[in-house]
Every structure is written in structure tokens, then in C-alpha cells.
Amino acid sequence: MRDAYKMATITDPEREFLAAYDPTVYERPSLTVDVALIRVSDDALGTLLVTREEHPDKGKAALPGGFVRMSESLDEAAQRVLREKAGLEGVFLEQLYTFGAPDRDPRTRIVTVTYFALVDGRRFDAIDRATHAVVPARIEVPWEGETGGPIDALTEGGGSLELAFDHADILGMAVKRIRGKLDYTPIGFQLLPDRFTLRQLQHVHETVLGRPLNKDSFRRRMLASTELEATGERQRDVDHRPAALYRFGRRSAV
Amino acid sequence: MRDAYKMATITDPEREFLAAYDPTVYERPSLTVDVALIRVSDDALGTLLVTREEHPDKGKAALPGGFVRMSESLDEAAQRVLREKAGLEGVFLEQLYTFGAPDRDPRTRIVTVTYFALVDGRRFDAIDRATHAVVPARIEVPWEGETGGPIDALTEGGGSLELAFDHADILGMAVKRIRGKLDYTPIGFQLLPDRFTLRQLQHVHETVLGRPLNKDSFRRRMLASTELEATGERQRDVDHRPAALYRFGRRSAV
DNA sequence: TGAATAGTGTCTATAAGACAATATCCC
DNA sequence: GGGATATTGTCTTATAGACACTATTCA
């Protein structure tokens, strides 16, 4: 601890400068990352939660998260959390928003940098629940468009699920952001396997946006967008005319 | 400090739990906010910088910023920084992105939550430079649309200005975000005084986007958008037909 | 009256929605 | 062949850009 005399005579910028060198001068918030992992399952959005084993909010469901380590970037921390908590690697991950209300965690000041991740629903189901204590959940969006606001999660059976801390707000922000990006960035692909039909892609868009889309217009837009690449293959084992399979363009020509 | 015996036998989640209670268990990053304050001046975007008086990057220009205090939210910290460094209150402020590369500050690990702020250019000029040591700067955007990337700042005279740390990246992210939001959110108003003409609003949009806009189409879009409210007043002391003055709608009907 | 910019009306090109017709698979 | 969905083509409607014309102020 510095002596009071010195603290009283140095100016504010100096104090901040010293504080940066000496972590004991000022208290500082803890820093975590939390990840909203989103998938499309049947007719609803889904996410992956972890049951809290400790107080506070013991027993409630929380987003997978963890403290940021000194040597890793924020992106790396989010990747690590996904790997440790869900065994997932190489999923699409993007920073969402940083939540820092002083009272958002009753223990102490914890600021959390949140991310959203998009993953093919099947990889979601393939997670080994014995080694990773995750809870798949359905997402219920109580607003239209990009209104925003907190979001409830339900168990896969449809039972209600209490969310810890401000995680309902984080999920709401994730859905709002994804809806906004869907129209002008190639992001829907991330929720599908490598090869997919236009119908499947439209279903993903409709589920994310929470409203039906015009089929003809959707086809035209997607085919005109240069993001899609025809594989030349078609569906197999369907009891109707098989649709062409597309893949996300490598954008090699950029 | 806890004894080594105990540290060795507790599990990882427990350790994190304890770390949250006891700030000395783990080192944690410092947390700051930095604000990219944007205005439109004549034919270019402008921002407000502060000359660094200390190492590292002494003498370089930096965004106004400061450490987050334990009792204030992130938004409040950003507001405080604007008040303390530039004497500005009540400006539009929105969280931008959180930068946390481990080596972004050579002193120690500093994670910064960045904001962008939009302000009428005239309030910018009215800042008392004697009490607030700020440097107005012009912004040079070296890419089109929403490509993104770091951005250079110039002195008002046109001389080059070296930016500290990763602040060129932060400015670039701010411009990219503002360009993206301009088309579908009422944000251009924030860069103008209370009352303004459609021409002035179009000039703001063109300066932000860095490209000319179709006058007729711009008028139609704006007048159809319900965001604008005619004041019934007109321009005065112009040597041509005076344009109608509009104001940002109170959105009372939402 | 003339210079200058504001504001209006009309035409055209482009993108979205609606709908009909045809194609291709499995049974 | 029949059921089902994919794919193509055409028509209609909404929106953006282009352009010509009229309006209003000050010098």
C-alpha cells in the first residue's frame, strides 16, 4: 500500500498511471466471458446452458462462461470456454456485448464480455452429456423483429427454466444481433451442416427471424448473392424430387 | 495468500468461485473505457483526441478514456470520461466493442470497453481548450462501405497524427458501426443541432458514408420514416429559398 | 429580374411478392 | 402413374434513381 501523503499529492492521471503498474492501488472488477451458443432445432431456436452448482443462483441455468486468464485474448477465452464446457471446437464465434452493471453479480463486481456462437444442430446433439454437464434448452422469443429484451429458456420438454444473473438479457441481445446480421451477412450457413438445400437454409432463416419468408424471393436473393456455391450433388433418400445441395462459397475471389 | 496445500486440492470451478470472492487469488486485467467521439465537420468526419503525457506512447494522440470504477456501470464510466476530458454531457453514447489482446498495452494487461459518441459539430468547437486539453482531429477512412480496418487521424491543418495503442482500430470499428447503423436507425440526427434541414441531414449521411446520395430518394425516405417532425419554421438569412426546418420526432407514439 | 437552392411530379429500372407450369425423384 | 417437393417462368406491385419543372428567398 502507498502512504497517504503520496496519494494526496499526486494528480489523477498520475494515479491512474501508477494503478496500471501496481494492481494493488485500485480495486478492479473481475472479468469473465459468457457464451450464448445458438442452434436451430426443428421449429425453434435452442441454446446450451449449465446448471449452477454453487451459490449465488445455485440450481439455476447459466450460460457457459469463465474467468479471462491473463495470457489469453478475449476471443481465446470464449473459445476455451466452449471447448471446456461443451467439447466444441471451430464453431463460429463473435463478440456480442459487454455487461457491467455494478450489481449484476451479488458476490463482487464482475464484468462479462459476452459472445454468441452458431453451430449446426447435429453437433449439439452429439455432445457427450456424461463428460460435459450441459443442458440443452429451447428459446422463447417474446418480441418481434429486433425489438430486443430478455428471453426465457425452456427445457426440451417445455418446462420453464430459471436463468441465472442477467443471462436472460444476454440471450435476448444475442437473438437481436443475429436477426439483424442475418439479412446482410453470410451467417445462416453456420447453423447448418456443410452441405444443405435452399429449403433448409430458408427454414433456418425463418426460425431465427421468427416469421415466414417468401420462398421465391428467398431463392432469388440467395442464388444472386455469390455466397452460395452449387456442389452439383442432390439430396438422397427423400420421397420427392431431390433438391440441389449447396455449400457456403469459399469467397476465394475476394 | 492461500496456502499451497489448499490450492492443490480444490477443483477448477471451486477455484474460480473463490477467486471471485478474493481478489488476490488470481491476477486480473485492468479495465478501462475509451470513447470515440465523432462529429461531422465540413466535408469530413472528426474526432477528439488527447495527447498522452506519459509513457508508453508519450506524445501520441489517444482516445479519451479512463479506468472503470467499482461503483459505476460501464455506461456511466464512459459518460464520466466525456465529462471529465471534454466537458460534454448528454451526448449520444453507445457501446462499441471490447478490445482485449494481451499485448495491446505494454504496461500490463488492460482490457478496454469502447464506446462511440455522436455530437453536433458546434458543441465540439465550443469546448474550452484551456480547461480541457483536447485535440480536434480529422478522420481519414481508407476503405469503402463497411470493409473495416484501422483509420488514420490528421490534425485540423492536415498534418499526420500518430495514434496510441490500438486506437486506430477502435476508430475504424466506430466508423464501420456508424455506417452500418445509419441506414436503419435514427442516428444521423445526433450529429446535428436540434433543428436542421433535409439538405444538412443528407450532408451528414454522405459524410458518414463517404459517398454521395441521391437527393430525391433521400428526401422520400426521410419524410416517409416518421422519425422526422416538421417544426413549421424555415431557414433565415440564406441567399436562396429557405428550407423547412425539421426536428427529430419525439417518438411519443411508440 | 436573376441567382441559387427548395420542393413537386412523372417516368424508368430494379427488386419483391404472387402464381402458374413443368421437372424429377420414390413409392 | 401418383404423391410430393424442386425449379423455372411470367405477371404484378413496391421502391429507388433520373430528370424536368415550379416555388421562394435575397441581392
Coordinates of C-alpha atoms (C1' of nucleotides) in Angstrom, one line a residue:
Chain A
M1 CA 0.0 0.0 0.0
R2 CA 1.2 3.5 -0.8
D3 CA 1.3 6.0 2.0
A4 CA -1.5 8.6 2.3
Y5 CA 0.8 11.5 1.9
K6 CA 1.8 10.4 -1.6
M7 CA -1.7 9.5 -2.6
A8 CA -2.9 13.0 -1.6
T9 CA -0.3 14.9 -3.7
I10 CA -0.3 13.1 -7.0
T11 CA -2.7 14.1 -9.7
D12 CA -5.5 12.0 -11.1
P13 CA -3.8 11.0 -14.3
E14 CA -0.6 10.0 -12.4
R15 CA -2.6 7.9 -10.1
E16 CA -4.2 6.1 -13.0
F17 CA -0.8 5.6 -14.5
L18 CA 0.5 4.1 -11.3
A19 CA -2.5 2.0 -10.8
A20 CA -1.9 0.4 -14.1
Y21 CA 1.5 -0.7 -12.9
D22 CA 0.6 -1.7 -9.4
P23 CA -2.5 -3.9 -9.2
T24 CA -3.0 -3.2 -5.6
V25 CA -3.6 0.5 -5.8
Y26 CA -7.1 0.3 -7.0
E27 CA -9.7 -2.4 -6.7
R28 CA -10.6 -3.7 -10.1
P29 CA -13.6 -5.7 -11.4
S30 CA -13.3 -9.4 -12.2
L31 CA -13.5 -10.2 -15.9
T32 CA -15.4 -13.1 -17.4
V33 CA -16.6 -14.3 -20.8
D34 CA -20.1 -15.9 -21.3
V35 CA -21.1 -17.6 -24.5
A36 CA -24.6 -17.8 -25.9
L37 CA -24.4 -20.9 -28.1
I38 CA -27.3 -20.9 -30.6
R39 CA -28.7 -23.6 -32.8
V40 CA -31.8 -24.3 -34.8
S41 CA -33.7 -27.4 -33.7
D42 CA -36.9 -28.3 -35.5
D43 CA -39.1 -25.2 -35.2
A44 CA -37.3 -23.2 -32.5
L45 CA -34.0 -21.7 -31.5
G46 CA -32.0 -23.6 -28.9
T47 CA -29.2 -22.9 -26.6
L48 CA -26.8 -24.7 -24.3
L49 CA -26.9 -24.0 -20.6
V50 CA -25.0 -25.2 -17.5
T51 CA -26.7 -25.8 -14.1
R52 CA -25.0 -23.7 -11.4
E53 CA -23.7 -25.9 -8.6
E54 CA -22.8 -23.1 -6.2
H55 CA -24.4 -20.0 -4.7
P56 CA -25.4 -17.5 -5.9
D57 CA -28.3 -18.6 -8.1
K58 CA -27.5 -22.3 -7.2
G59 CA -29.6 -24.6 -9.3
K60 CA -30.4 -22.0 -11.9
A61 CA -29.3 -22.3 -15.5
A62 CA -26.4 -20.2 -16.8
L63 CA -24.6 -19.6 -20.0
P64 CA -21.2 -21.4 -20.2
G65 CA -18.6 -19.0 -19.0
G66 CA -15.4 -18.5 -17.1
F67 CA -12.8 -16.0 -16.0
V68 CA -10.5 -14.4 -18.5
R69 CA -6.9 -15.5 -18.0
M70 CA -4.0 -13.0 -18.1
S71 CA -2.3 -14.6 -21.1
E72 CA -5.3 -15.2 -23.4
S73 CA -7.2 -12.8 -25.6
L74 CA -11.0 -12.4 -25.1
D75 CA -11.7 -14.5 -28.2
E76 CA -9.4 -17.2 -27.0
A77 CA -11.2 -17.2 -23.6
A78 CA -14.5 -17.7 -25.3
Q79 CA -13.1 -20.5 -27.5
R80 CA -11.7 -22.1 -24.4
V81 CA -15.0 -21.9 -22.5
L82 CA -16.8 -23.7 -25.4
R83 CA -14.1 -26.3 -25.5
E84 CA -14.0 -27.0 -21.8
K85 CA -17.8 -26.8 -21.1
A86 CA -19.2 -28.4 -24.3
G87 CA -16.3 -30.0 -26.0
L88 CA -16.9 -27.9 -29.1
E89 CA -14.1 -26.6 -31.4
G90 CA -14.1 -24.5 -34.5
V91 CA -17.6 -23.0 -34.2
F92 CA -18.5 -19.6 -35.4
L93 CA -17.9 -17.1 -32.6
E94 CA -18.4 -13.4 -32.4
Q95 CA -18.3 -10.8 -29.7
L96 CA -21.7 -9.6 -28.6
Y97 CA -21.7 -7.0 -25.8
T98 CA -20.1 -6.3 -22.5
F99 CA -22.3 -6.3 -19.4
G100 CA -21.1 -4.5 -16.4
A101 CA -23.8 -3.3 -14.1
P102 CA -22.2 -3.0 -10.6
D103 CA -24.8 -5.3 -9.0
R104 CA -25.2 -7.9 -11.8
D105 CA -23.4 -10.5 -9.6
P106 CA -24.1 -10.3 -5.8
R107 CA -20.6 -11.6 -4.9
T108 CA -18.5 -8.8 -6.2
R109 CA -18.1 -6.7 -9.3
I110 CA -17.9 -8.9 -12.3
V111 CA -17.9 -7.5 -15.8
T112 CA -18.6 -10.1 -18.5
V113 CA -17.7 -9.9 -22.2
T114 CA -20.3 -11.9 -24.0
Y115 CA -20.1 -13.8 -27.2
F116 CA -22.6 -15.6 -29.4
A117 CA -21.8 -18.8 -31.2
L118 CA -23.6 -20.5 -34.0
V119 CA -23.5 -24.3 -34.5
D120 CA -25.1 -27.0 -36.6
G121 CA -27.9 -28.5 -34.5
R122 CA -26.5 -32.0 -35.0
R123 CA -23.2 -31.2 -33.4
F124 CA -25.2 -30.0 -30.5
D125 CA -26.9 -33.4 -30.1
A126 CA -23.6 -35.2 -30.4
I127 CA -22.2 -33.6 -27.2
D128 CA -21.4 -36.3 -24.6
R129 CA -23.5 -35.4 -21.7
A130 CA -21.6 -37.7 -19.4
T131 CA -18.4 -35.7 -19.7
H132 CA -20.0 -32.3 -20.3
A133 CA -22.8 -31.4 -17.9
V134 CA -24.7 -29.3 -20.3
V135 CA -28.5 -28.7 -20.5
P136 CA -30.0 -28.2 -24.0
A137 CA -32.8 -25.6 -23.9
R138 CA -35.4 -24.1 -26.1
I139 CA -35.6 -20.4 -26.6
E140 CA -38.8 -18.5 -26.4
V141 CA -38.6 -15.0 -28.0
P142 CA -41.4 -12.8 -26.7
W143 CA -40.9 -10.0 -29.2
E144 CA -40.9 -9.5 -32.9
G145 CA -38.2 -8.2 -35.2
E146 CA -35.4 -6.5 -33.4
T147 CA -37.3 -5.1 -30.5
G148 CA -35.0 -6.7 -28.0
G149 CA -35.4 -7.6 -24.4
P150 CA -34.8 -10.6 -22.1
I151 CA -35.6 -14.1 -23.3
D152 CA -36.9 -17.1 -21.4
A153 CA -35.5 -20.6 -21.8
L154 CA -37.4 -23.8 -21.6
T155 CA -36.3 -27.4 -21.0
E156 CA -36.6 -29.5 -24.1
G157 CA -39.8 -31.0 -22.6
G158 CA -41.2 -27.5 -22.4
G159 CA -40.8 -26.9 -18.7
S160 CA -39.7 -23.5 -17.5
L161 CA -36.1 -22.9 -16.7
E162 CA -34.8 -20.1 -14.4
L163 CA -31.8 -18.3 -15.8
A164 CA -29.0 -17.0 -13.5
F165 CA -27.9 -13.4 -13.2
D166 CA -28.6 -11.3 -16.3
H167 CA -28.3 -14.2 -18.6
A168 CA -31.8 -13.7 -20.0
D169 CA -30.7 -10.3 -21.2
I170 CA -27.6 -11.7 -22.8
L171 CA -29.7 -14.3 -24.7
G172 CA -32.1 -11.6 -25.8
M173 CA -29.2 -9.5 -27.1
A174 CA -27.8 -12.5 -28.9
V175 CA -31.1 -13.2 -30.8
K176 CA -31.5 -9.5 -31.6
R177 CA -28.0 -9.3 -33.0
I178 CA -28.3 -12.5 -35.0
R179 CA -31.6 -11.3 -36.5
G180 CA -30.0 -8.1 -37.5
K181 CA -27.0 -9.7 -39.2
L182 CA -28.9 -12.4 -41.0
D183 CA -30.1 -10.2 -43.8
Y184 CA -26.8 -8.7 -44.8
T185 CA -24.1 -11.1 -43.7
P186 CA -23.5 -14.8 -44.5
I187 CA -24.3 -16.2 -41.1
G188 CA -27.2 -18.6 -41.6
F189 CA -24.8 -21.2 -43.1
Q190 CA -23.2 -21.5 -39.7
L191 CA -26.3 -23.1 -38.3
L192 CA -26.3 -25.9 -41.0
P193 CA -24.1 -28.8 -41.9
D194 CA -21.5 -28.4 -44.7
R195 CA -24.0 -29.1 -47.5
F196 CA -27.6 -28.0 -47.4
T197 CA -30.6 -27.3 -49.6
L198 CA -32.1 -23.9 -50.2
R199 CA -35.2 -25.1 -48.3
Q200 CA -33.1 -25.9 -45.2
L201 CA -31.5 -22.6 -45.4
Q202 CA -34.8 -20.8 -45.6
H203 CA -36.0 -22.8 -42.6
V204 CA -33.0 -21.6 -40.6
H205 CA -33.7 -18.0 -41.6
E206 CA -37.4 -18.3 -40.7
T207 CA -36.6 -19.9 -37.3
V208 CA -34.1 -17.2 -36.5
L209 CA -36.3 -14.3 -37.6
G210 CA -39.5 -15.8 -36.1
R211 CA -41.6 -15.2 -39.2
P212 CA -42.3 -16.9 -42.6
L213 CA -40.4 -15.8 -45.7
N214 CA -41.4 -15.7 -49.3
K215 CA -40.0 -18.8 -51.0
D216 CA -39.4 -17.4 -54.4
S217 CA -37.8 -14.2 -53.2
F218 CA -35.6 -16.1 -50.8
R219 CA -34.3 -18.3 -53.6
R220 CA -33.6 -15.4 -55.9
R221 CA -31.7 -13.5 -53.2
M222 CA -29.6 -16.4 -52.1
L223 CA -28.7 -17.5 -55.7
A224 CA -27.8 -14.0 -56.6
S225 CA -25.7 -13.4 -53.5
T226 CA -22.5 -15.2 -54.7
E227 CA -22.1 -16.6 -51.2
L228 CA -23.6 -20.0 -52.2
E229 CA -21.8 -22.5 -54.4
A230 CA -23.6 -25.4 -56.1
T231 CA -22.0 -28.7 -55.3
G232 CA -23.5 -30.5 -58.2
E233 CA -24.9 -33.0 -55.8
R234 CA -28.5 -33.7 -54.9
Q235 CA -30.4 -35.0 -51.9
R236 CA -30.7 -38.7 -51.5
D237 CA -33.3 -40.9 -50.0
V238 CA -36.1 -38.4 -49.9
D239 CA -39.6 -39.4 -51.2
H240 CA -39.9 -36.5 -53.6
R241 CA -37.8 -34.7 -56.2
P242 CA -34.3 -34.3 -54.5
A243 CA -33.1 -30.7 -54.1
A244 CA -29.7 -29.5 -55.1
L245 CA -27.1 -29.3 -52.4
Y246 CA -25.2 -26.1 -51.9
R247 CA -22.2 -25.1 -49.8
F248 CA -21.0 -21.9 -48.4
G249 CA -18.8 -20.2 -51.0
R250 CA -15.1 -20.1 -50.2
R251 CA -15.1 -16.4 -51.1
S252 CA -11.7 -17.1 -52.8
A253 CA -12.5 -14.3 -55.3
V254 CA -12.4 -11.6 -52.7
Chain B
M1 CA -2.4 -15.6 0.0
R2 CA -3.9 -19.1 0.4
D3 CA -1.6 -22.0 1.2
A4 CA -0.3 -24.2 -1.5
Y5 CA -1.9 -27.3 0.0
K6 CA -5.4 -25.9 -0.3
M7 CA -4.8 -24.6 -3.8
A8 CA -3.7 -28.0 -4.9
T9 CA -6.7 -29.9 -3.8
I10 CA -9.6 -27.7 -4.8
T11 CA -11.1 -28.2 -8.3
D12 CA -11.0 -25.7 -11.0
P13 CA -14.6 -24.4 -10.7
E14 CA -14.1 -24.0 -6.9
R15 CA -11.0 -22.0 -7.5
E16 CA -12.9 -19.7 -9.8
F17 CA -15.6 -19.4 -7.2
L18 CA -13.1 -18.4 -4.6
A19 CA -11.2 -16.1 -6.9
A20 CA -14.4 -14.2 -7.3
Y21 CA -14.6 -13.6 -3.6
D22 CA -10.9 -13.0 -3.0
P23 CA -9.3 -10.6 -5.5
T24 CA -5.8 -11.7 -4.5
V25 CA -6.2 -15.3 -5.7
Y26 CA -5.9 -14.6 -9.4
E27 CA -4.4 -11.7 -11.2
R28 CA -7.0 -10.0 -13.2
P29 CA -6.8 -7.5 -16.1
S30 CA -7.3 -3.8 -15.6
L31 CA -10.5 -2.5 -17.1
T32 CA -10.8 0.9 -18.9
V33 CA -13.3 2.6 -21.2
D34 CA -12.3 4.6 -24.3
V35 CA -14.6 6.8 -26.2
A36 CA -14.5 7.6 -30.0
L37 CA -16.3 10.9 -30.1
I38 CA -17.4 11.6 -33.7
R39 CA -18.7 14.7 -35.4
V40 CA -19.2 15.9 -38.9
S41 CA -17.1 19.0 -39.8
D42 CA -17.4 20.5 -43.2
D43 CA -16.5 17.6 -45.6
A44 CA -15.0 15.1 -43.2
L45 CA -15.6 13.2 -40.1
G46 CA -13.8 14.5 -37.0
T47 CA -12.9 13.1 -33.6
L48 CA -11.5 14.4 -30.3
L49 CA -8.2 13.1 -29.0
V50 CA -6.0 13.6 -26.0
T51 CA -2.2 13.9 -26.2
R52 CA -0.5 11.3 -23.9
E53 CA 1.7 13.0 -21.3
E54 CA 3.3 9.7 -20.1
H55 CA 5.0 6.7 -21.4
P56 CA 4.1 4.4 -23.1
D57 CA 3.2 6.2 -26.4
K58 CA 4.1 9.5 -24.8
G59 CA 3.3 12.3 -27.2
K60 CA 0.9 10.3 -29.3
A61 CA -2.8 11.0 -29.6
A62 CA -5.2 8.8 -27.7
L63 CA -9.0 8.5 -27.4
P64 CA -10.3 10.0 -24.1
G65 CA -10.5 7.2 -21.6
G66 CA -10.1 6.1 -18.1
F67 CA -10.3 3.3 -15.6
V68 CA -13.7 1.8 -14.7
R69 CA -14.5 2.5 -11.0
M70 CA -16.0 -0.2 -8.8
S71 CA -19.3 1.6 -8.2
E72 CA -20.1 2.8 -11.7
S73 CA -21.6 0.9 -14.6
L74 CA -19.7 0.9 -17.9
D75 CA -22.1 3.4 -19.5
E76 CA -21.6 5.7 -16.5
A77 CA -17.8 5.4 -16.8
A78 CA -18.0 6.4 -20.5
Q79 CA -20.2 9.4 -19.6
R80 CA -17.8 10.4 -16.9
V81 CA -14.8 10.2 -19.2
L82 CA -16.6 12.5 -21.7
R83 CA -17.5 14.9 -18.9
E84 CA -14.0 15.0 -17.3
K85 CA -12.0 15.1 -20.5
A86 CA -14.2 17.2 -22.8
G87 CA -16.8 18.8 -20.5
L88 CA -19.6 17.2 -22.6
E89 CA -22.8 16.0 -21.1
G90 CA -25.9 14.4 -22.6
V91 CA -24.4 13.2 -25.9
F92 CA -25.5 10.1 -27.7
L93 CA -23.3 7.3 -26.4
E94 CA -23.4 3.6 -27.4
Q95 CA -21.2 0.6 -26.5
L96 CA -19.0 -0.4 -29.5
Y97 CA -16.7 -3.3 -28.8
T98 CA -14.3 -4.6 -26.1
F99 CA -10.6 -4.9 -27.0
G100 CA -8.5 -7.3 -25.0
A101 CA -5.5 -8.5 -26.8
P102 CA -3.0 -9.5 -24.1
D103 CA -0.3 -7.2 -25.5
R104 CA -2.4 -4.2 -26.5
D105 CA -0.8 -2.1 -23.7
P106 CA 2.9 -2.8 -22.9
R107 CA 2.5 -1.9 -19.2
T108 CA 0.2 -4.7 -18.2
R109 CA -3.0 -6.4 -19.3
I110 CA -5.6 -3.8 -19.9
V111 CA -9.0 -4.7 -21.4
T112 CA -10.9 -1.7 -22.7
V113 CA -14.6 -1.4 -23.3
T114 CA -15.0 1.1 -26.1
Y115 CA -17.9 3.4 -26.9
F116 CA -18.8 5.7 -29.8
A117 CA -20.4 9.1 -29.2
L118 CA -22.1 11.4 -31.7
V119 CA -22.2 15.1 -31.2
D120 CA -23.2 18.2 -33.1
G121 CA -20.1 19.7 -34.6
R122 CA -20.7 23.1 -33.0
R123 CA -20.7 21.8 -29.4
F124 CA -17.3 20.3 -30.4
D125 CA -15.9 23.7 -31.3
A126 CA -17.4 25.2 -28.1
I127 CA -15.2 23.1 -25.8
D128 CA -12.9 25.3 -23.8
R129 CA -9.4 24.2 -24.7
A130 CA -7.8 25.9 -21.8
T131 CA -9.6 23.7 -19.2
H132 CA -9.8 20.6 -21.4
A133 CA -6.6 19.6 -23.2
V134 CA -8.2 18.1 -26.2
V135 CA -7.0 17.9 -29.8
P136 CA -9.6 18.0 -32.6
A137 CA -8.7 15.7 -35.5
R138 CA -9.9 14.9 -38.9
I139 CA -10.6 11.3 -39.8
E140 CA -9.3 9.7 -43.0
V141 CA -11.2 6.5 -43.9
P142 CA -9.1 4.4 -46.3
W143 CA -11.8 1.9 -47.2
E144 CA -15.3 2.0 -48.7
G145 CA -18.6 0.8 -47.3
E146 CA -18.3 -1.4 -44.2
T147 CA -15.0 -3.0 -45.1
G148 CA -13.4 -2.1 -41.8
G149 CA -9.8 -1.6 -40.7
P150 CA -7.7 0.9 -38.8
I151 CA -8.1 4.6 -39.5
D152 CA -5.7 7.4 -39.5
A153 CA -6.3 10.8 -37.9
L154 CA -4.9 14.1 -39.1
T155 CA -4.5 17.4 -37.4
E156 CA -7.0 20.0 -38.5
G157 CA -4.3 21.5 -40.6
G158 CA -3.8 18.2 -42.4
G159 CA -0.7 17.0 -40.7
S160 CA -0.4 13.4 -39.7
L161 CA -1.1 12.4 -36.1
E162 CA 0.2 9.2 -34.6
L163 CA -2.4 7.3 -32.6
A164 CA -1.5 5.4 -29.4
F165 CA -2.0 1.7 -28.7
D166 CA -4.8 0.1 -30.9
H167 CA -6.8 3.3 -31.1
A168 CA -6.7 3.4 -34.9
D169 CA -8.5 0.1 -34.8
I170 CA -11.1 1.4 -32.4
L171 CA -11.8 4.5 -34.6
G172 CA -12.1 2.2 -37.6
M173 CA -14.6 0.0 -35.8
A174 CA -16.6 3.1 -34.7
V175 CA -16.9 4.3 -38.3
K176 CA -17.8 0.9 -39.6
R177 CA -20.5 0.6 -36.9
I178 CA -21.9 4.0 -37.5
R179 CA -22.1 3.4 -41.3
G180 CA -24.0 0.2 -40.7
K181 CA -26.5 1.7 -38.3
L182 CA -27.1 4.9 -40.3
D183 CA -29.5 3.2 -42.8
Y184 CA -31.9 1.6 -40.4
T185 CA -31.7 3.6 -37.1
P186 CA -32.3 7.3 -36.4
I187 CA -28.7 8.2 -35.6
G188 CA -27.8 10.9 -38.1
F189 CA -29.8 13.4 -36.1
Q190 CA -27.3 13.1 -33.2
L191 CA -24.7 14.8 -35.4
L192 CA -26.8 17.9 -36.0
P193 CA -28.3 20.7 -33.9
D194 CA -31.8 20.5 -32.6
R195 CA -33.3 21.9 -35.9
F196 CA -32.0 21.1 -39.3
T197 CA -32.9 21.0 -43.0
L198 CA -33.1 17.9 -45.1
R199 CA -30.0 19.0 -47.0
Q200 CA -28.0 19.2 -43.8
L201 CA -29.1 15.8 -42.9
Q202 CA -28.2 14.4 -46.3
H203 CA -24.8 16.0 -46.0
V204 CA -24.3 14.3 -42.6
H205 CA -25.3 11.0 -44.2
E206 CA -23.0 11.5 -47.1
T207 CA -20.0 12.4 -44.9
V208 CA -20.5 9.4 -42.7
L209 CA -21.0 7.0 -45.6
G210 CA -18.2 8.6 -47.6
R211 CA -20.3 8.6 -50.8
P212 CA -22.9 10.8 -52.5
L213 CA -26.6 10.0 -52.1
N214 CA -29.5 10.6 -54.4
K215 CA -31.3 13.7 -53.3
D216 CA -34.8 12.7 -54.3
S217 CA -34.6 9.3 -52.9
F218 CA -33.1 10.6 -49.6
R219 CA -35.9 13.1 -49.2
R220 CA -38.6 10.5 -49.8
R221 CA -37.1 8.0 -47.4
M222 CA -36.6 10.6 -44.6
L223 CA -40.1 12.1 -45.0
A224 CA -41.7 8.6 -45.0
S225 CA -39.8 7.4 -42.0
T226 CA -41.9 9.1 -39.2
E227 CA -38.7 9.9 -37.4
L228 CA -38.8 13.5 -38.6
E229 CA -41.2 16.1 -37.4
A230 CA -41.7 19.4 -39.3
T231 CA -41.3 22.4 -37.0
G232 CA -43.2 24.7 -39.3
E233 CA -40.1 27.0 -39.3
R234 CA -37.8 27.8 -42.1
Q235 CA -34.2 28.9 -42.5
R236 CA -33.3 32.5 -42.1
D237 CA -30.6 34.7 -43.6
V238 CA -29.8 32.5 -46.5
D239 CA -29.5 33.9 -50.0
H240 CA -31.8 31.5 -51.6
R241 CA -35.2 29.9 -50.9
P242 CA -35.1 28.9 -47.3
A243 CA -35.6 25.2 -46.5
A244 CA -38.0 23.9 -43.9
L245 CA -36.5 23.0 -40.5
Y246 CA -37.2 19.6 -39.1
R247 CA -36.5 18.1 -35.7
F248 CA -36.1 14.5 -34.5
G249 CA -39.5 13.1 -33.7
R250 CA -40.2 12.6 -30.0
R251 CA -41.4 9.1 -30.8
S252 CA -44.1 9.6 -28.2
A253 CA -46.4 7.3 -30.2
V254 CA -44.3 4.2 -29.6
Chain C
dT1 C1' -35.0 40.4 -62.6
dG2 C1' -31.6 36.9 -61.8
dA3 C1' -29.0 33.6 -59.0
dA4 C1' -29.5 29.9 -56.0
dT5 C1' -31.4 26.2 -53.7
dA6 C1' -36.1 24.1 -52.1
dG7 C1' -39.7 21.3 -53.3
dT8 C1' -43.1 18.6 -56.6
dG9 C1' -44.4 15.4 -60.3
dT10 C1' -43.5 11.9 -63.6
dC11 C1' -41.1 8.3 -65.9
dT12 C1' -38.0 4.3 -65.8
dA13 C1' -35.3 0.5 -63.8
dT14 C1' -34.8 -2.8 -60.4
dA15 C1' -36.2 -5.9 -56.6
dA16 C1' -40.0 -8.4 -54.0
dG17 C1' -44.4 -11.0 -53.9
dA18 C1' -47.9 -13.9 -56.2
dC19 C1' -49.0 -17.5 -59.1
dA20 C1' -48.9 -21.0 -62.7
dA21 C1' -46.4 -24.6 -65.2
dT22 C1' -43.1 -28.0 -65.6
dA23 C1' -39.4 -31.4 -63.7
dT24 C1' -37.8 -35.2 -61.0
dC25 C1' -37.5 -38.3 -57.5
dC26 C1' -39.6 -42.5 -54.6
dC27 C1' -43.3 -45.5 -54.0
Chain D
dG1 C1' -49.0 -43.5 -62.6
dG2 C1' -49.5 -40.8 -58.1
dG3 C1' -47.7 -38.0 -54.4
dA4 C1' -44.5 -34.7 -53.2
dT5 C1' -41.4 -31.1 -53.5
dA6 C1' -37.9 -28.7 -56.7
dT7 C1' -37.2 -25.5 -60.2
dT8 C1' -38.4 -22.2 -63.9
dG9 C1' -41.0 -18.5 -66.0
dT10 C1' -44.3 -14.7 -66.1
dC11 C1' -47.0 -11.1 -64.2
dT12 C1' -47.9 -7.6 -60.7
dT13 C1' -46.5 -4.3 -57.2
dA14 C1' -43.4 -1.5 -54.4
dT15 C1' -39.3 1.1 -54.2
dA16 C1' -35.0 3.7 -55.9
dG17 C1' -32.8 6.6 -59.3
dA18 C1' -33.1 10.1 -63.1
dC19 C1' -34.8 14.2 -64.7
dA20 C1' -37.8 18.1 -65.7
dC21 C1' -40.4 21.7 -63.8
dT22 C1' -42.1 25.0 -60.4
dA23 C1' -41.5 27.9 -56.0
dT24 C1' -39.4 31.2 -52.9
dT25 C1' -36.0 33.8 -51.0
dC26 C1' -32.2 37.6 -51.2
dA27 C1' -29.3 40.8 -53.8

